[in-house]
Amino acid sequence: MGFLGLFSRPKKQAQPDAAARDWCREHPEAVERDWYREHPRDAAYFSGLFAQAAPDCQIASRVPAEALNPAAEPGCVPVDFLFVRQERPVLAVLLVEQNTYRRRAIRDAERAVEQAGVPCLRFFADMANKPEYVVPRIREALGTPSVPG
């Protein structure tokens, strides 16, 4: 089984009990938002751009930071997109918003990924992220020559 095979089985989601749901309602600032549920178009948009930028890579999504670095802090956000070339992770991407990128869970994820020897990029989901900006950044991070277009 290759590296990506680790993520092929769906994981069971824990169902919070009533007390936990109530606590979450009372403390919204403490609850991690589900970026994919809130930005489904953006997730699909980035997936398309990343596939265009790195056709030689497999791209996994929502990869736990602990999969790359077992010493990762427990509260790390998952890696939104992980580029894998020849069964080896070569680039991680986190999608953040301007007002969240300094959160500890995001910084811990970046640190864990980089300590594992995998470069990490951030894209601000609330910015324009035009193809002429995103694609060259990915290609540069992967060491892939730009294709004139």
N, CA and C atoms as an extended XYZ file, in Angstrom:
447
Properties=species:S:1:pos:R:3:atomname:S:1:resname:S:1:resid:I:1 pbc="F F F"
N         0.844       -1.169        0.000 N   MET     1
C         0.000        0.000        0.000 CA  MET     1
C         0.889        1.231        0.000 C   MET     1
N         0.627        2.172       -0.913 N   GLY     2
C         1.395        3.396       -0.987 CA  GLY     2
C         0.960        4.394        0.070 C   GLY     2
N         1.623        5.530        0.068 N   PHE     3
C         1.340        6.562        1.059 CA  PHE     3
C        -0.120        6.984        1.034 C   PHE     3
N        -0.671        7.191       -0.163 N   LEU     4
C        -2.061        7.640       -0.258 CA  LEU     4
C        -3.043        6.571        0.175 C   LEU     4
N        -2.649        5.315        0.174 N   GLY     5
C        -3.536        4.242        0.615 CA  GLY     5
C        -3.939        4.395        2.067 C   GLY     5
N        -3.159        5.123        2.834 N   LEU     6
C        -3.490        5.340        4.242 CA  LEU     6
C        -4.780        6.124        4.410 C   LEU     6
N        -5.189        6.850        3.366 N   PHE     7
C        -6.344        7.727        3.485 CA  PHE     7
C        -7.539        7.237        2.690 C   PHE     7
N        -7.484        6.030        2.148 N   SER     8
C        -8.552        5.567        1.277 CA  SER     8
C        -9.770        5.073        2.035 C   SER     8
N        -9.596        4.686        3.288 N   ARG     9
C       -10.730        4.202        4.067 CA  ARG     9
C       -11.399        5.357        4.790 C   ARG     9
N       -12.724        5.475        4.668 N   PRO    10
C       -13.391        6.560        5.391 CA  PRO    10
C       -13.327        6.326        6.891 C   PRO    10
N       -13.130        7.395        7.626 N   LYS    11
C       -13.078        7.302        9.075 CA  LYS    11
C       -14.449        7.609        9.640 C   LYS    11
N       -14.799        6.932       10.706 N   LYS    12
C       -16.061        7.206       11.370 CA  LYS    12
C       -15.946        8.528       12.104 C   LYS    12
N       -16.969        9.338       11.976 N   GLN    13
C       -17.005       10.601       12.680 CA  GLN    13
C       -17.684       10.400       14.029 C   GLN    13
N       -17.077       10.908       15.059 N   ALA    14
C       -17.681       10.815       16.384 CA  ALA    14
C       -18.890       11.731       16.444 C   ALA    14
N       -19.962       11.269       17.016 N   GLN    15
C       -21.164       12.073       17.170 CA  GLN    15
C       -21.145       12.723       18.546 C   GLN    15
N       -21.160       14.050       18.601 N   PRO    16
C       -21.122       14.705       19.902 CA  PRO    16
C       -22.429       14.492       20.657 C   PRO    16
N       -22.327       14.379       21.951 N   ASP    17
C       -23.542       14.250       22.736 CA  ASP    17
C       -24.157       15.632       22.948 C   ASP    17
N       -25.318       15.678       23.590 N   ALA    18
C       -26.041       16.937       23.755 CA  ALA    18
C       -25.227       17.976       24.518 C   ALA    18
N       -24.514       17.556       25.563 N   ALA    19
C       -23.719       18.506       26.347 CA  ALA    19
C       -22.621       19.132       25.495 C   ALA    19
N       -21.979       18.326       24.661 N   ALA    20
C       -20.921       18.844       23.793 CA  ALA    20
C       -21.505       19.813       22.764 C   ALA    20
N       -22.654       19.469       22.196 N   ARG    21
C       -23.290       20.375       21.224 CA  ARG    21
C       -23.633       21.708       21.888 C   ARG    21
N       -24.162       21.645       23.105 N   ASP    22
C       -24.506       22.876       23.816 CA  ASP    22
C       -23.258       23.717       24.077 C   ASP    22
N       -22.183       23.064       24.502 N   TRP    23
C       -20.947       23.782       24.768 CA  TRP    23
C       -20.454       24.468       23.497 C   TRP    23
N       -20.529       23.770       22.377 N   CYS    24
C       -20.073       24.342       21.107 CA  CYS    24
C       -20.901       25.566       20.730 C   CYS    24
N       -22.206       25.501       20.970 N   ARG    25
C       -23.063       26.659       20.680 CA  ARG    25
C       -22.703       27.845       21.573 C   ARG    25
N       -22.347       27.572       22.809 N   GLU    26
C       -22.024       28.633       23.752 CA  GLU    26
C       -20.619       29.199       23.551 C   GLU    26
N       -19.729       28.438       22.908 N   HIS    27
C       -18.338       28.855       22.702 CA  HIS    27
C       -17.947       28.751       21.223 C   HIS    27
N       -18.602       29.504       20.366 N   PRO    28
C       -18.308       29.360       18.931 CA  PRO    28
C       -16.872       29.707       18.570 C   PRO    28
N       -16.235       30.584       19.351 N   GLU    29
C       -14.857       30.972       19.040 CA  GLU    29
C       -13.878       29.826       19.247 C   GLU    29
N       -14.259       28.817       20.018 N   ALA    30
C       -13.364       27.708       20.323 CA  ALA    30
C       -13.529       26.530       19.365 C   ALA    30
N       -14.515       26.594       18.518 N   VAL    31
C       -14.813       25.467       17.633 CA  VAL    31
C       -14.182       25.713       16.273 C   VAL    31
N       -13.401       24.730       15.797 N   GLU    32
C       -12.814       24.842       14.465 CA  GLU    32
C       -13.929       24.832       13.434 C   GLU    32
N       -13.878       25.750       12.522 N   ARG    33
C       -14.893       25.786       11.470 CA  ARG    33
C       -14.562       24.740       10.412 C   ARG    33
N       -15.585       24.210        9.793 N   ASP    34
C       -15.386       23.257        8.709 CA  ASP    34
C       -15.292       24.045        7.409 C   ASP    34
N       -14.079       24.367        7.021 N   TRP    35
C       -13.831       25.213        5.865 CA  TRP    35
C       -14.485       24.651        4.605 C   TRP    35
N       -14.446       23.338        4.422 N   TYR    36
C       -14.990       22.740        3.209 CA  TYR    36
C       -16.501       22.911        3.119 C   TYR    36
N       -17.188       22.843        4.252 N   ARG    37
C       -18.637       23.022        4.229 CA  ARG    37
C       -18.967       24.474        3.916 C   ARG    37
N       -18.163       25.398        4.404 N   GLU    38
C       -18.437       26.812        4.197 CA  GLU    38
C       -17.974       27.318        2.826 C   GLU    38
N       -17.012       26.647        2.207 N   HIS    39
C       -16.436       27.106        0.938 CA  HIS    39
C       -16.364       25.975       -0.088 C   HIS    39
N       -17.460       25.313       -0.399 N   PRO    40
C       -17.363       24.170       -1.319 CA  PRO    40
C       -16.864       24.560       -2.705 C   PRO    40
N       -17.242       25.740       -3.185 N   ARG    41
C       -16.778       26.164       -4.498 CA  ARG    41
C       -15.282       26.407       -4.471 C   ARG    41
N       -14.785       26.995       -3.402 N   ASP    42
C       -13.365       27.280       -3.322 CA  ASP    42
C       -12.528       26.005       -3.286 C   ASP    42
N       -12.984       24.989       -2.546 N   ALA    43
C       -12.250       23.726       -2.490 CA  ALA    43
C       -12.163       23.116       -3.883 C   ALA    43
N       -13.253       23.125       -4.625 N   ALA    44
C       -13.246       22.586       -5.989 CA  ALA    44
C       -12.370       23.445       -6.899 C   ALA    44
N       -12.426       24.745       -6.721 N   TYR    45
C       -11.625       25.668       -7.520 CA  TYR    45
C       -10.129       25.382       -7.334 C   TYR    45
N        -9.701       25.285       -6.077 N   PHE    46
C        -8.293       25.011       -5.807 CA  PHE    46
C        -7.901       23.631       -6.318 C   PHE    46
N        -8.745       22.642       -6.171 N   SER    47
C        -8.440       21.291       -6.673 CA  SER    47
C        -8.127       21.332       -8.160 C   SER    47
N        -8.933       22.060       -8.907 N   GLY    48
C        -8.709       22.175      -10.353 CA  GLY    48
C        -7.400       22.869      -10.684 C   GLY    48
N        -7.116       23.953       -9.978 N   LEU    49
C        -5.855       24.673      -10.222 CA  LEU    49
C        -4.646       23.821       -9.861 C   LEU    49
N        -4.737       23.097       -8.761 N   PHE    50
C        -3.609       22.278       -8.331 CA  PHE    50
C        -3.357       21.133       -9.310 C   PHE    50
N        -4.411       20.535       -9.833 N   ALA    51
C        -4.249       19.467      -10.821 CA  ALA    51
C        -3.580       20.013      -12.081 C   ALA    51
N        -3.935       21.234      -12.455 N   GLN    52
C        -3.324       21.881      -13.619 CA  GLN    52
C        -1.849       22.196      -13.352 C   GLN    52
N        -1.541       22.628      -12.147 N   ALA    53
C        -0.175       23.033      -11.807 CA  ALA    53
C         0.773       21.848      -11.645 C   ALA    53
N         0.238       20.700      -11.254 N   ALA    54
C         1.092       19.547      -10.951 CA  ALA    54
C         0.480       18.259      -11.495 C   ALA    54
N         0.444       18.100      -12.818 N   PRO    55
C        -0.174       16.900      -13.383 CA  PRO    55
C         0.579       15.609      -13.057 C   PRO    55
N         1.834       15.737      -12.632 N   ASP    56
C         2.628       14.549      -12.298 CA  ASP    56
C         2.459       14.116      -10.844 C   ASP    56
N         1.608       14.807      -10.094 N   CYS    57
C         1.404       14.486       -8.675 CA  CYS    57
C         0.001       13.952       -8.430 C   CYS    57
N        -0.097       13.118       -7.426 N   GLN    58
C        -1.399       12.770       -6.890 CA  GLN    58
C        -1.671       13.794       -5.802 C   GLN    58
N        -2.931       14.164       -5.642 N   ILE    59
C        -3.259       15.183       -4.654 CA  ILE    59
C        -4.302       14.619       -3.697 C   ILE    59
N        -3.899       14.521       -2.435 N   ALA    60
C        -4.809       14.058       -1.386 CA  ALA    60
C        -5.350       15.279       -0.665 C   ALA    60
N        -6.535       15.155       -0.099 N   SER    61
C        -7.093       16.279        0.643 CA  SER    61
C        -7.441       15.871        2.065 C   SER    61
N        -7.402       16.877        2.929 N   ARG    62
C        -7.739       16.714        4.348 CA  ARG    62
C        -6.897       15.623        5.018 C   ARG    62
N        -5.592       15.706        4.851 N   VAL    63
C        -4.657       14.735        5.415 CA  VAL    63
C        -4.265       15.188        6.824 C   VAL    63
N        -4.435       14.343        7.821 N   PRO    64
C        -4.039       14.742        9.182 CA  PRO    64
C        -2.541       15.032        9.247 C   PRO    64
N        -2.179       16.090        9.955 N   ALA    65
C        -0.766       16.447       10.098 CA  ALA    65
C         0.016       15.303       10.733 C   ALA    65
N        -0.643       14.525       11.611 N   GLU    66
C         0.031       13.399       12.272 CA  GLU    66
C         0.459       12.319       11.276 C   GLU    66
N        -0.187       12.261       10.111 N   ALA    67
C         0.204       11.277        9.097 CA  ALA    67
C         1.572       11.610        8.520 C   ALA    67
N         1.925       12.888        8.520 N   LEU    68
C         3.227       13.319        8.017 CA  LEU    68
C         4.265       13.390        9.119 C   LEU    68
N         3.813       13.697       10.322 N   ASN    69
C         4.722       13.859       11.443 CA  ASN    69
C         4.016       13.362       12.706 C   ASN    69
N         4.345       12.155       13.163 N   PRO    70
C         3.691       11.610       14.354 CA  PRO    70
C         3.843       12.487       15.595 C   PRO    70
N         4.823       13.391       15.600 N   ALA    71
C         5.024       14.274       16.745 CA  ALA    71
C         4.198       15.555       16.652 C   ALA    71
N         3.291       15.635       15.680 N   ALA    72
C         2.474       16.834       15.513 CA  ALA    72
C         1.608       17.068       16.751 C   ALA    72
N         1.378       18.323       17.049 N   GLU    73
C         0.514       18.680       18.179 CA  GLU    73
C        -0.897       18.142       17.922 C   GLU    73
N        -1.594       17.705       18.959 N   PRO    74
C        -2.921       17.117       18.784 CA  PRO    74
C        -3.949       18.041       18.137 C   PRO    74
N        -3.852       19.338       18.313 N   GLY    75
C        -4.866       20.245       17.787 CA  GLY    75
C        -4.613       20.764       16.390 C   GLY    75
N        -3.646       20.213       15.679 N   CYS    76
C        -3.328       20.699       14.336 CA  CYS    76
C        -4.512       20.562       13.387 C   CYS    76
N        -4.658       21.548       12.524 N   VAL    77
C        -5.650       21.406       11.453 CA  VAL    77
C        -5.100       20.414       10.440 C   VAL    77
N        -5.969       19.739        9.694 N   PRO    78
C        -5.457       18.849        8.649 CA  PRO    78
C        -4.874       19.652        7.484 C   PRO    78
N        -3.991       19.017        6.745 N   VAL    79
C        -3.429       19.610        5.536 CA  VAL    79
C        -4.536       19.568        4.487 C   VAL    79
N        -4.867       20.717        3.929 N   ASP    80
C        -5.976       20.763        2.975 CA  ASP    80
C        -5.660       20.008        1.692 C   ASP    80
N        -4.438       20.172        1.187 N   PHE    81
C        -4.030       19.463       -0.024 CA  PHE    81
C        -2.593       18.992        0.149 C   PHE    81
N        -2.360       17.716       -0.137 N   LEU    82
C        -1.023       17.146       -0.055 CA  LEU    82
C        -0.651       16.604       -1.431 C   LEU    82
N         0.431       17.129       -1.983 N   PHE    83
C         0.927       16.697       -3.286 CA  PHE    83
C         1.889       15.541       -3.049 C   PHE    83
N         1.662       14.436       -3.766 N   VAL    84
C         2.490       13.245       -3.607 CA  VAL    84
C         3.045       12.873       -4.986 C   VAL    84
N         4.355       12.735       -5.042 N   ARG    85
C         5.018       12.353       -6.294 CA  ARG    85
C         5.828       11.099       -6.008 C   ARG    85
N         5.598       10.073       -6.785 N   GLN    86
C         6.305        8.795       -6.632 CA  GLN    86
C         6.232        8.302       -5.187 C   GLN    86
N         5.023        8.282       -4.658 N   GLU    87
C         4.729        7.770       -3.309 CA  GLU    87
C         5.398        8.566       -2.193 C   GLU    87
N         5.826        9.796       -2.488 N   ARG    88
C         6.491       10.619       -1.485 CA  ARG    88
C         5.815       11.985       -1.400 C   ARG    88
N         5.423       12.426       -0.201 N   PRO    89
C         4.844       13.767       -0.075 CA  PRO    89
C         5.878       14.825       -0.454 C   PRO    89
N         5.475       15.750       -1.326 N   VAL    90
C         6.427       16.763       -1.788 CA  VAL    90
C         5.972       18.196       -1.511 C   VAL    90
N         4.691       18.386       -1.176 N   LEU    91
C         4.205       19.736       -0.894 CA  LEU    91
C         2.881       19.650       -0.153 C   LEU    91
N         2.737       20.494        0.856 N   ALA    92
C         1.478       20.605        1.591 CA  ALA    92
C         0.926       22.015        1.388 C   ALA    92
N        -0.393       22.108        1.304 N   VAL    93
C        -1.048       23.403        1.153 CA  VAL    93
C        -2.137       23.531        2.210 C   VAL    93
N        -2.122       24.670        2.882 N   LEU    94
C        -3.183       25.004        3.825 CA  LEU    94
C        -3.970       26.173        3.261 C   LEU    94
N        -5.273       26.070        3.285 N   LEU    95
C        -6.145       27.166        2.876 CA  LEU    95
C        -6.625       27.852        4.149 C   LEU    95
N        -6.351       29.126        4.253 N   VAL    96
C        -6.688       29.873        5.465 CA  VAL    96
C        -7.400       31.161        5.073 C   VAL    96
N        -7.890       31.850        6.060 N   GLU    97
C        -8.464       33.174        5.844 CA  GLU    97
C        -7.583       34.176        6.572 C   GLU    97
N        -7.638       35.418        6.146 N   GLN    98
C        -6.743       36.429        6.716 CA  GLN    98
C        -6.862       36.530        8.225 C   GLN    98
N        -8.042       36.336        8.755 N   ASN    99
C        -8.190       36.497       10.194 CA  ASN    99
C        -7.952       35.207       10.973 C   ASN    99
N        -7.536       34.126       10.306 N   THR   100
C        -7.310       32.864       11.022 CA  THR   100
C        -5.905       32.302       10.865 C   THR   100
N        -5.111       32.829        9.969 N   TYR   101
C        -3.834       32.180        9.647 CA  TYR   101
C        -2.844       32.171       10.803 C   TYR   101
N        -3.042       33.000       11.805 N   ARG   102
C        -2.121       33.012       12.945 CA  ARG   102
C        -2.591       32.122       14.092 C   ARG   102
N        -3.693       31.444       13.899 N   ARG   103
C        -4.201       30.576       14.961 CA  ARG   103
C        -3.209       29.460       15.244 C   ARG   103
N        -3.162       29.077       16.484 N   ARG   104
C        -2.184       28.063       16.910 CA  ARG   104
C        -2.329       26.758       16.137 C   ARG   104
N        -3.547       26.305       15.895 N   ALA   105
C        -3.764       25.035       15.185 CA  ALA   105
C        -3.176       25.070       13.777 C   ALA   105
N        -3.224       26.225       13.157 N   ILE   106
C        -2.673       26.365       11.802 CA  ILE   106
C        -1.146       26.446       11.860 C   ILE   106
N        -0.627       27.242       12.771 N   ARG   107
C         0.839       27.341       12.913 CA  ARG   107
C         1.447       25.999       13.298 C   ARG   107
N         0.771       25.264       14.192 N   ASP   108
C         1.272       23.939       14.591 CA  ASP   108
C         1.289       22.979       13.414 C   ASP   108
N         0.267       23.041       12.580 N   ALA   109
C         0.229       22.173       11.390 CA  ALA   109
C         1.379       22.513       10.447 C   ALA   109
N         1.592       23.800       10.197 N   GLU   110
C         2.704       24.209        9.327 CA  GLU   110
C         4.036       23.713        9.875 C   GLU   110
N         4.236       23.887       11.166 N   ARG   111
C         5.484       23.465       11.800 CA  ARG   111
C         5.672       21.954       11.687 C   ARG   111
N         4.618       21.187       11.954 N   ALA   112
C         4.716       19.727       11.898 CA  ALA   112
C         5.061       19.250       10.494 C   ALA   112
N         4.436       19.849        9.500 N   VAL   113
C         4.687       19.466        8.105 CA  VAL   113
C         6.124       19.801        7.722 C   VAL   113
N         6.561       20.991        8.054 N   GLU   114
C         7.919       21.400        7.691 CA  GLU   114
C         8.967       20.587        8.436 C   GLU   114
N         8.695       20.213        9.692 N   GLN   115
C         9.623       19.353       10.434 CA  GLN   115
C         9.724       17.975        9.798 C   GLN   115
N         8.674       17.562        9.085 N   ALA   116
C         8.692       16.277        8.381 CA  ALA   116
C         9.430       16.385        7.050 C   ALA   116
N         9.922       17.575        6.724 N   GLY   117
C        10.675       17.760        5.495 CA  GLY   117
C         9.810       18.032        4.280 C   GLY   117
N         8.555       18.407        4.499 N   VAL   118
C         7.637       18.698        3.394 CA  VAL   118
C         7.385       20.204        3.384 C   VAL   118
N         7.695       20.874        2.273 N   PRO   119
C         7.415       22.309        2.210 CA  PRO   119
C         5.916       22.571        2.350 C   PRO   119
N         5.580       23.714        2.913 N   CYS   120
C         4.172       24.042        3.148 CA  CYS   120
C         3.872       25.441        2.622 C   CYS   120
N         2.803       25.552        1.841 N   LEU   121
C         2.336       26.849        1.347 CA  LEU   121
C         0.980       27.156        1.964 C   LEU   121
N         0.706       28.447        2.083 N   ARG   122
C        -0.622       28.903        2.513 CA  ARG   122
C        -1.231       29.717        1.392 C   ARG   122
N        -2.526       29.530        1.193 N   PHE   123
C        -3.285       30.402        0.305 CA  PHE   123
C        -4.427       30.973        1.121 C   PHE   123
N        -4.651       32.268        0.976 N   PHE   124
C        -5.753       32.901        1.669 CA  PHE   124
C        -7.018       32.719        0.840 C   PHE   124
N        -7.941       31.954        1.375 N   ALA   125
C        -9.165       31.609        0.639 CA  ALA   125
C       -10.035       32.824        0.372 C   ALA   125
N        -9.895       33.862        1.179 N   ASP   126
C       -10.730       35.041        0.996 CA  ASP   126
C       -10.079       36.074        0.065 C   ASP   126
N        -9.019       35.681       -0.629 N   MET   127
C        -8.379       36.546       -1.615 CA  MET   127
C        -8.721       36.041       -3.020 C   MET   127
N        -8.316       36.767       -4.032 N   ALA   128
C        -8.693       36.440       -5.406 CA  ALA   128
C        -8.129       35.097       -5.880 C   ALA   128
N        -6.866       34.792       -5.609 N   ASN   129
C        -6.234       33.531       -6.009 CA  ASN   129
C        -6.478       33.190       -7.476 C   ASN   129
N        -6.088       34.114       -8.314 N   LYS   130
C        -6.249       33.894       -9.755 CA  LYS   130
C        -5.259       32.828      -10.216 C   LYS   130
N        -5.605       32.105      -11.279 N   PRO   131
C        -4.709       31.051      -11.782 CA  PRO   131
C        -3.290       31.542      -12.044 C   PRO   131
N        -3.149       32.760      -12.547 N   GLU   132
C        -1.805       33.276      -12.853 CA  GLU   132
C        -0.981       33.523      -11.586 C   GLU   132
N        -1.609       33.511      -10.420 N   TYR   133
C        -0.898       33.602       -9.149 CA  TYR   133
C        -0.673       32.218       -8.537 C   TYR   133
N        -1.706       31.402       -8.514 N   VAL   134
C        -1.649       30.103       -7.826 CA  VAL   134
C        -0.747       29.102       -8.553 C   VAL   134
N        -0.951       28.940       -9.832 N   VAL   135
C        -0.230       27.904      -10.588 CA  VAL   135
C         1.287       28.104      -10.527 C   VAL   135
N         1.818       29.319      -10.784 N   PRO   136
C         3.278       29.484      -10.676 CA  PRO   136
C         3.820       29.241       -9.266 C   PRO   136
N         3.068       29.606       -8.230 N   ARG   137
C         3.540       29.350       -6.858 CA  ARG   137
C         3.672       27.860       -6.604 C   ARG   137
N         2.703       27.092       -7.058 N   ILE   138
C         2.760       25.640       -6.869 CA  ILE   138
C         3.932       25.071       -7.657 C   ILE   138
N         4.063       25.474       -8.911 N   ARG   139
C         5.155       24.950       -9.741 CA  ARG   139
C         6.516       25.322       -9.169 C   ARG   139
N         6.645       26.532       -8.658 N   GLU   140
C         7.916       26.939       -8.063 CA  GLU   140
C         8.220       26.105       -6.821 C   GLU   140
N         7.220       25.898       -5.978 N   ALA   141
C         7.427       25.112       -4.763 CA  ALA   141
C         7.784       23.662       -5.085 C   ALA   141
N         7.263       23.157       -6.188 N   LEU   142
C         7.549       21.773       -6.600 CA  LEU   142
C         8.821       21.672       -7.442 C   LEU   142
N         9.402       22.816       -7.818 N   GLY   143
C        10.580       22.791       -8.672 CA  GLY   143
C        10.265       22.399      -10.099 C   GLY   143
N         9.024       22.661      -10.504 N   THR   144
C         8.576       22.339      -11.855 CA  THR   144
C         8.679       23.593      -12.716 C   THR   144
N         9.248       23.467      -13.899 N   PRO   145
C         9.361       24.671      -14.755 CA  PRO   145
C         7.978       25.169      -15.167 C   PRO   145
N         7.865       26.480      -15.263 N   SER   146
C         6.612       27.086      -15.705 CA  SER   146
C         6.412       26.817      -17.175 C   SER   146
N         5.161       26.598      -17.517 N   VAL   147
C         4.801       26.384      -18.910 CA  VAL   147
C         4.203       27.679      -19.435 C   VAL   147
N         4.754       28.233      -20.515 N   PRO   148
C         4.166       29.489      -21.036 CA  PRO   148
C         2.717       29.248      -21.398 C   PRO   148
N         1.888       30.197      -21.099 N   GLY   149
C         0.481       29.985      -21.390 CA  GLY   149
C        -0.166       31.212      -21.732 C   GLY   149
